[in-house]
Amino acid sequence: MELYLDTANLEEIREIAGWGVLSGVTTNPTLVAKEFSARGERLTLEGFARHLRAVCEAAGGPVSAEVTALEAEAMVAEGRRLAEIHPHIVVKLPTTVEGLKACKRLSAEGVRVNMTLIFSANQALLAARAGASYVSPFLGRVDDISWDGGELLREIVEMIQVQDLSVKVIAASIRHPRHVTEAALLGADIATMPYPVFQQLLKHPLTDLGLRRFMEDWEKVRP
Ligand code: G3P
């Protein structure tokens, strides 16, 4: 399973890319808005394109960039503009009727599409039929309403295998390391997570303690 960062923050991307374990990045309008607000920068089309280009360079792999249009014609136009920014761009579309229509058209043009806000296996099936390259079920938001995000992911992964569909599954809305393990065990192709979850994947008190003891023992006999 590949590991993606769910962020629009360049420092976070550069840090995790430096670990040698980052395969891609996902963004959404909330994350982009947060990034520009934090920098006190007004969002312009040029500024957004420049930022996305920098994200693509830092990520070194696929970067999902979401359209904000809600109607298919406008989604297609926006998707084309996003795809032209950098070869790494994957156009992210909401799983709505208009999103499906836009997905069909953009996919036919060779633009990779990530269908987002997936909360059922049937939505994933529709996205796959519309030519999506990726589907993004939101595990954490399903758990938030006391349903089972893991069960949603299990159904989608199984359905794709049984139906021999070529779409890849991005386990999204990851909230904690257990979600990552669960996604890997269930056969997700990718898990996308916020920066703090990446840090949590690595940290273990016994690793820190063990290393400290090794170093203390070594110091006692050090040549
Ligand atoms: O980027 C989509 C998804 O990962 C959002 O996660 O935490 O806002 O539910 P969250």
CSV table of C-alpha atoms and ligand atoms in Angstrom, one decimal:
chain,number,residue,atom,x,y,z
A,1,MET,CA,0.0,0.0,0.0
A,2,GLU,CA,1.4,3.4,-1.0
A,3,LEU,CA,1.4,6.3,1.5
A,4,TYR,CA,0.2,9.7,0.6
A,5,LEU,CA,0.0,13.0,2.6
A,6,ASP,CA,-3.4,14.7,2.8
A,7,THR,CA,-2.2,18.3,2.9
A,8,ALA,CA,-1.5,21.4,0.9
A,9,ASN,CA,1.5,22.4,3.1
A,10,LEU,CA,4.8,22.3,1.3
A,11,GLU,CA,7.0,22.0,4.5
A,12,GLU,CA,5.0,18.8,5.5
A,13,ILE,CA,5.4,17.4,2.0
A,14,ARG,CA,9.1,18.1,1.9
A,15,GLU,CA,9.7,16.6,5.4
A,16,ILE,CA,7.9,13.3,4.6
A,17,ALA,CA,9.3,13.1,1.1
A,18,GLY,CA,12.7,13.3,2.8
A,19,TRP,CA,11.9,10.1,4.7
A,20,GLY,CA,11.8,8.3,1.4
A,21,VAL,CA,8.3,6.9,2.0
A,22,LEU,CA,6.0,9.4,0.2
A,23,SER,CA,4.3,8.3,-3.0
A,24,GLY,CA,1.8,11.1,-3.5
A,25,VAL,CA,-0.3,13.9,-2.1
A,26,THR,CA,-4.1,14.6,-1.9
A,27,THR,CA,-5.5,18.1,-1.4
A,28,ASN,CA,-9.0,19.4,-1.1
A,29,PRO,CA,-10.6,22.9,-1.0
A,30,THR,CA,-10.5,22.9,2.8
A,31,LEU,CA,-6.8,22.1,2.9
A,32,VAL,CA,-5.9,24.7,0.3
A,33,ALA,CA,-8.0,27.4,2.0
A,34,LYS,CA,-6.3,26.5,5.3
A,35,GLU,CA,-2.8,26.8,3.7
A,36,PHE,CA,-3.5,30.2,2.1
A,37,SER,CA,-5.2,31.6,5.3
A,38,ALA,CA,-2.2,30.4,7.4
A,39,ARG,CA,0.1,32.3,5.1
A,40,GLY,CA,-2.1,35.4,5.1
A,41,GLU,CA,-2.1,35.1,1.3
A,42,ARG,CA,-5.1,35.9,-0.9
A,43,LEU,CA,-6.0,33.0,-3.2
A,44,THR,CA,-5.7,33.8,-6.9
A,45,LEU,CA,-5.8,31.5,-9.8
A,46,GLU,CA,-2.1,32.2,-10.6
A,47,GLY,CA,-1.1,31.7,-6.9
A,48,PHE,CA,-3.0,28.5,-6.7
A,49,ALA,CA,-1.4,27.1,-9.9
A,50,ARG,CA,2.0,28.2,-8.7
A,51,HIS,CA,1.4,26.5,-5.3
A,52,LEU,CA,0.1,23.3,-7.0
A,53,ARG,CA,3.2,23.1,-9.2
A,54,ALA,CA,5.4,23.4,-6.1
A,55,VAL,CA,3.4,20.7,-4.4
A,56,CYS,CA,3.9,18.4,-7.4
A,57,GLU,CA,7.6,19.0,-7.5
A,58,ALA,CA,7.9,18.3,-3.7
A,59,ALA,CA,5.6,15.2,-3.8
A,60,GLY,CA,7.4,13.5,-6.7
A,61,GLY,CA,4.2,11.6,-7.5
A,62,PRO,CA,0.5,11.9,-8.1
A,63,VAL,CA,-1.2,15.0,-6.6
A,64,SER,CA,-5.0,15.2,-6.4
A,65,ALA,CA,-6.3,18.7,-6.9
A,66,GLU,CA,-10.0,19.2,-6.5
A,67,VAL,CA,-12.3,21.2,-8.8
A,68,THR,CA,-14.7,23.7,-7.1
A,69,ALA,CA,-17.3,23.9,-9.9
A,70,LEU,CA,-20.5,22.0,-9.3
A,71,GLU,CA,-21.7,21.6,-12.9
A,72,ALA,CA,-20.2,19.1,-15.4
A,73,GLU,CA,-19.3,21.5,-18.1
A,74,ALA,CA,-17.5,23.8,-15.7
A,75,MET,CA,-15.9,20.8,-13.9
A,76,VAL,CA,-14.4,19.6,-17.2
A,77,ALA,CA,-13.0,23.0,-18.0
A,78,GLU,CA,-11.6,23.4,-14.5
A,79,GLY,CA,-10.2,19.8,-14.6
A,80,ARG,CA,-8.4,20.5,-17.9
A,81,ARG,CA,-6.8,23.6,-16.5
A,82,LEU,CA,-5.7,21.7,-13.4
A,83,ALA,CA,-4.3,18.8,-15.4
A,84,GLU,CA,-2.2,21.3,-17.5
A,85,ILE,CA,-0.5,22.6,-14.4
A,86,HIS,CA,1.8,19.6,-14.0
A,87,PRO,CA,1.9,15.9,-15.2
A,88,HIS,CA,1.5,14.7,-11.6
A,89,ILE,CA,-1.9,16.3,-11.3
A,90,VAL,CA,-4.9,14.0,-10.7
A,91,VAL,CA,-8.2,15.8,-11.0
A,92,LYS,CA,-10.4,15.3,-7.9
A,93,LEU,CA,-14.2,15.4,-8.5
A,94,PRO,CA,-17.1,14.9,-6.1
A,95,THR,CA,-19.2,11.8,-6.5
A,96,THR,CA,-22.4,13.5,-7.8
A,97,VAL,CA,-24.3,13.2,-11.1
A,98,GLU,CA,-22.3,16.1,-12.4
A,99,GLY,CA,-19.1,14.7,-11.1
A,100,LEU,CA,-19.8,11.4,-12.9
A,101,LYS,CA,-20.4,13.2,-16.2
A,102,ALA,CA,-17.2,15.2,-15.9
A,103,CYS,CA,-15.3,12.0,-14.9
A,104,LYS,CA,-16.4,10.2,-18.0
A,105,ARG,CA,-15.3,13.1,-20.2
A,106,LEU,CA,-12.0,13.9,-18.5
A,107,SER,CA,-11.1,10.2,-18.3
A,108,ALA,CA,-11.8,9.8,-22.1
A,109,GLU,CA,-9.3,12.6,-22.7
A,110,GLY,CA,-6.6,10.7,-20.7
A,111,VAL,CA,-6.9,12.9,-17.6
A,112,ARG,CA,-6.6,10.8,-14.4
A,113,VAL,CA,-9.6,11.3,-12.0
A,114,ASN,CA,-9.9,10.7,-8.3
A,115,MET,CA,-13.6,10.5,-7.3
A,116,THR,CA,-14.0,11.8,-3.8
A,117,LEU,CA,-16.5,11.9,-1.0
A,118,ILE,CA,-17.3,8.1,-1.5
A,119,PHE,CA,-19.4,6.7,1.3
A,120,SER,CA,-20.8,3.5,-0.3
A,121,ALA,CA,-19.7,0.6,-2.5
A,122,ASN,CA,-22.2,1.6,-5.1
A,123,GLN,CA,-20.8,5.1,-5.4
A,124,ALA,CA,-17.4,3.5,-6.0
A,125,LEU,CA,-18.9,1.2,-8.7
A,126,LEU,CA,-20.4,4.2,-10.5
A,127,ALA,CA,-17.1,6.0,-10.3
A,128,ALA,CA,-15.3,3.0,-11.8
A,129,ARG,CA,-17.9,2.8,-14.6
A,130,ALA,CA,-17.4,6.5,-15.3
A,131,GLY,CA,-13.6,5.8,-15.9
A,132,ALA,CA,-12.2,7.0,-12.6
A,133,SER,CA,-8.5,6.0,-11.9
A,134,TYR,CA,-9.0,6.4,-8.1
A,135,VAL,CA,-11.9,6.2,-5.6
A,136,SER,CA,-11.6,7.8,-2.2
A,137,PRO,CA,-13.8,6.3,0.5
A,138,PHE,CA,-13.7,8.5,3.7
A,139,LEU,CA,-13.1,6.1,6.6
A,140,GLY,CA,-12.9,8.7,9.4
A,141,ARG,CA,-16.1,10.5,8.5
A,142,VAL,CA,-18.0,7.2,8.4
A,143,ASP,CA,-16.6,6.3,11.8
A,144,ASP,CA,-17.7,9.8,13.0
A,145,ILE,CA,-21.4,8.9,12.4
A,146,SER,CA,-20.9,5.6,14.3
A,147,TRP,CA,-20.9,3.5,11.1
A,148,ASP,CA,-17.9,1.3,10.2
A,149,GLY,CA,-15.3,3.0,7.9
A,150,GLY,CA,-13.4,-0.3,7.8
A,151,GLU,CA,-16.4,-2.2,6.6
A,152,LEU,CA,-17.0,0.4,3.8
A,153,LEU,CA,-13.4,-0.1,2.7
A,154,ARG,CA,-13.6,-3.9,2.8
A,155,GLU,CA,-16.7,-3.9,0.6
A,156,ILE,CA,-15.1,-1.6,-2.0
A,157,VAL,CA,-11.8,-3.5,-2.2
A,158,GLU,CA,-13.7,-6.8,-2.5
A,159,MET,CA,-16.1,-5.5,-5.1
A,160,ILE,CA,-13.2,-4.2,-7.2
A,161,GLN,CA,-11.5,-7.6,-7.0
A,162,VAL,CA,-14.7,-9.6,-7.8
A,163,GLN,CA,-15.6,-7.4,-10.6
A,164,ASP,CA,-12.0,-7.1,-11.9
A,165,LEU,CA,-12.2,-3.3,-12.1
A,166,SER,CA,-9.0,-1.4,-12.7
A,167,VAL,CA,-9.8,1.6,-10.3
A,168,LYS,CA,-7.4,2.1,-7.4
A,169,VAL,CA,-8.7,2.6,-3.8
A,170,ILE,CA,-7.4,5.6,-1.8
A,171,ALA,CA,-8.3,5.1,1.9
A,172,ALA,CA,-9.0,8.8,2.9
A,173,SER,CA,-10.2,10.7,5.9
A,174,ILE,CA,-7.6,8.7,7.9
A,175,ARG,CA,-7.6,9.9,11.6
A,176,HIS,CA,-5.1,7.6,13.4
A,177,PRO,CA,-2.4,4.9,12.8
A,178,ARG,CA,-4.9,2.1,13.3
A,179,HIS,CA,-6.8,3.3,10.2
A,180,VAL,CA,-3.6,2.9,8.3
A,181,THR,CA,-3.0,-0.7,9.4
A,182,GLU,CA,-6.6,-1.5,8.8
A,183,ALA,CA,-6.5,0.0,5.3
A,184,ALA,CA,-3.3,-2.0,4.5
A,185,LEU,CA,-4.8,-5.3,5.8
A,186,LEU,CA,-7.9,-4.7,3.8
A,187,GLY,CA,-6.0,-4.3,0.6
A,188,ALA,CA,-6.3,-0.5,-0.1
A,189,ASP,CA,-3.9,0.6,-2.8
A,190,ILE,CA,-3.1,3.9,-1.1
A,191,ALA,CA,-3.8,5.5,2.3
A,192,THR,CA,-3.7,9.3,2.5
A,193,MET,CA,-3.3,10.8,5.9
A,194,PRO,CA,-2.5,14.2,7.6
A,195,TYR,CA,1.1,14.9,8.7
A,196,PRO,CA,0.5,14.1,12.4
A,197,VAL,CA,-0.6,10.6,11.5
A,198,PHE,CA,2.5,10.1,9.5
A,199,GLN,CA,4.5,11.0,12.6
A,200,GLN,CA,2.4,8.7,14.7
A,201,LEU,CA,3.1,5.8,12.3
A,202,LEU,CA,6.8,6.0,13.2
A,203,LYS,CA,6.8,6.9,16.9
A,204,HIS,CA,6.9,4.1,19.5
A,205,PRO,CA,8.0,4.6,23.1
A,206,LEU,CA,9.8,1.2,23.2
A,207,THR,CA,11.8,2.2,20.1
A,208,ASP,CA,13.0,5.4,21.9
A,209,LEU,CA,13.7,3.5,25.1
A,210,GLY,CA,15.5,0.7,23.3
A,211,LEU,CA,17.7,3.1,21.4
A,212,ARG,CA,18.5,5.0,24.6
A,213,ARG,CA,19.6,1.8,26.3
A,214,PHE,CA,21.7,0.7,23.3
A,215,MET,CA,23.5,4.0,23.4
A,216,GLU,CA,24.0,4.0,27.2
A,217,ASP,CA,25.5,0.5,27.1
A,218,TRP,CA,27.7,1.4,24.2
A,219,GLU,CA,29.0,4.5,26.1
A,220,LYS,CA,30.2,2.2,29.0
A,221,VAL,CA,32.7,0.4,26.8
A,222,ARG,CA,33.2,2.8,23.9
A,223,PRO,CA,36.8,2.5,22.5
B,1,G3P,O1,-8.9,14.8,1.6
B,1,G3P,C1,-10.1,14.1,1.9
B,1,G3P,C2,-10.1,13.5,3.2
B,1,G3P,O2,-8.9,12.8,3.6
B,1,G3P,C3,-10.6,14.5,4.3
B,1,G3P,O3,-10.4,14.0,5.6
B,1,G3P,O4,-10.2,14.4,8.0
B,1,G3P,O5,-11.4,16.1,6.6
B,1,G3P,O6,-12.4,13.8,7.0
B,1,G3P,P1,-11.1,14.6,6.9
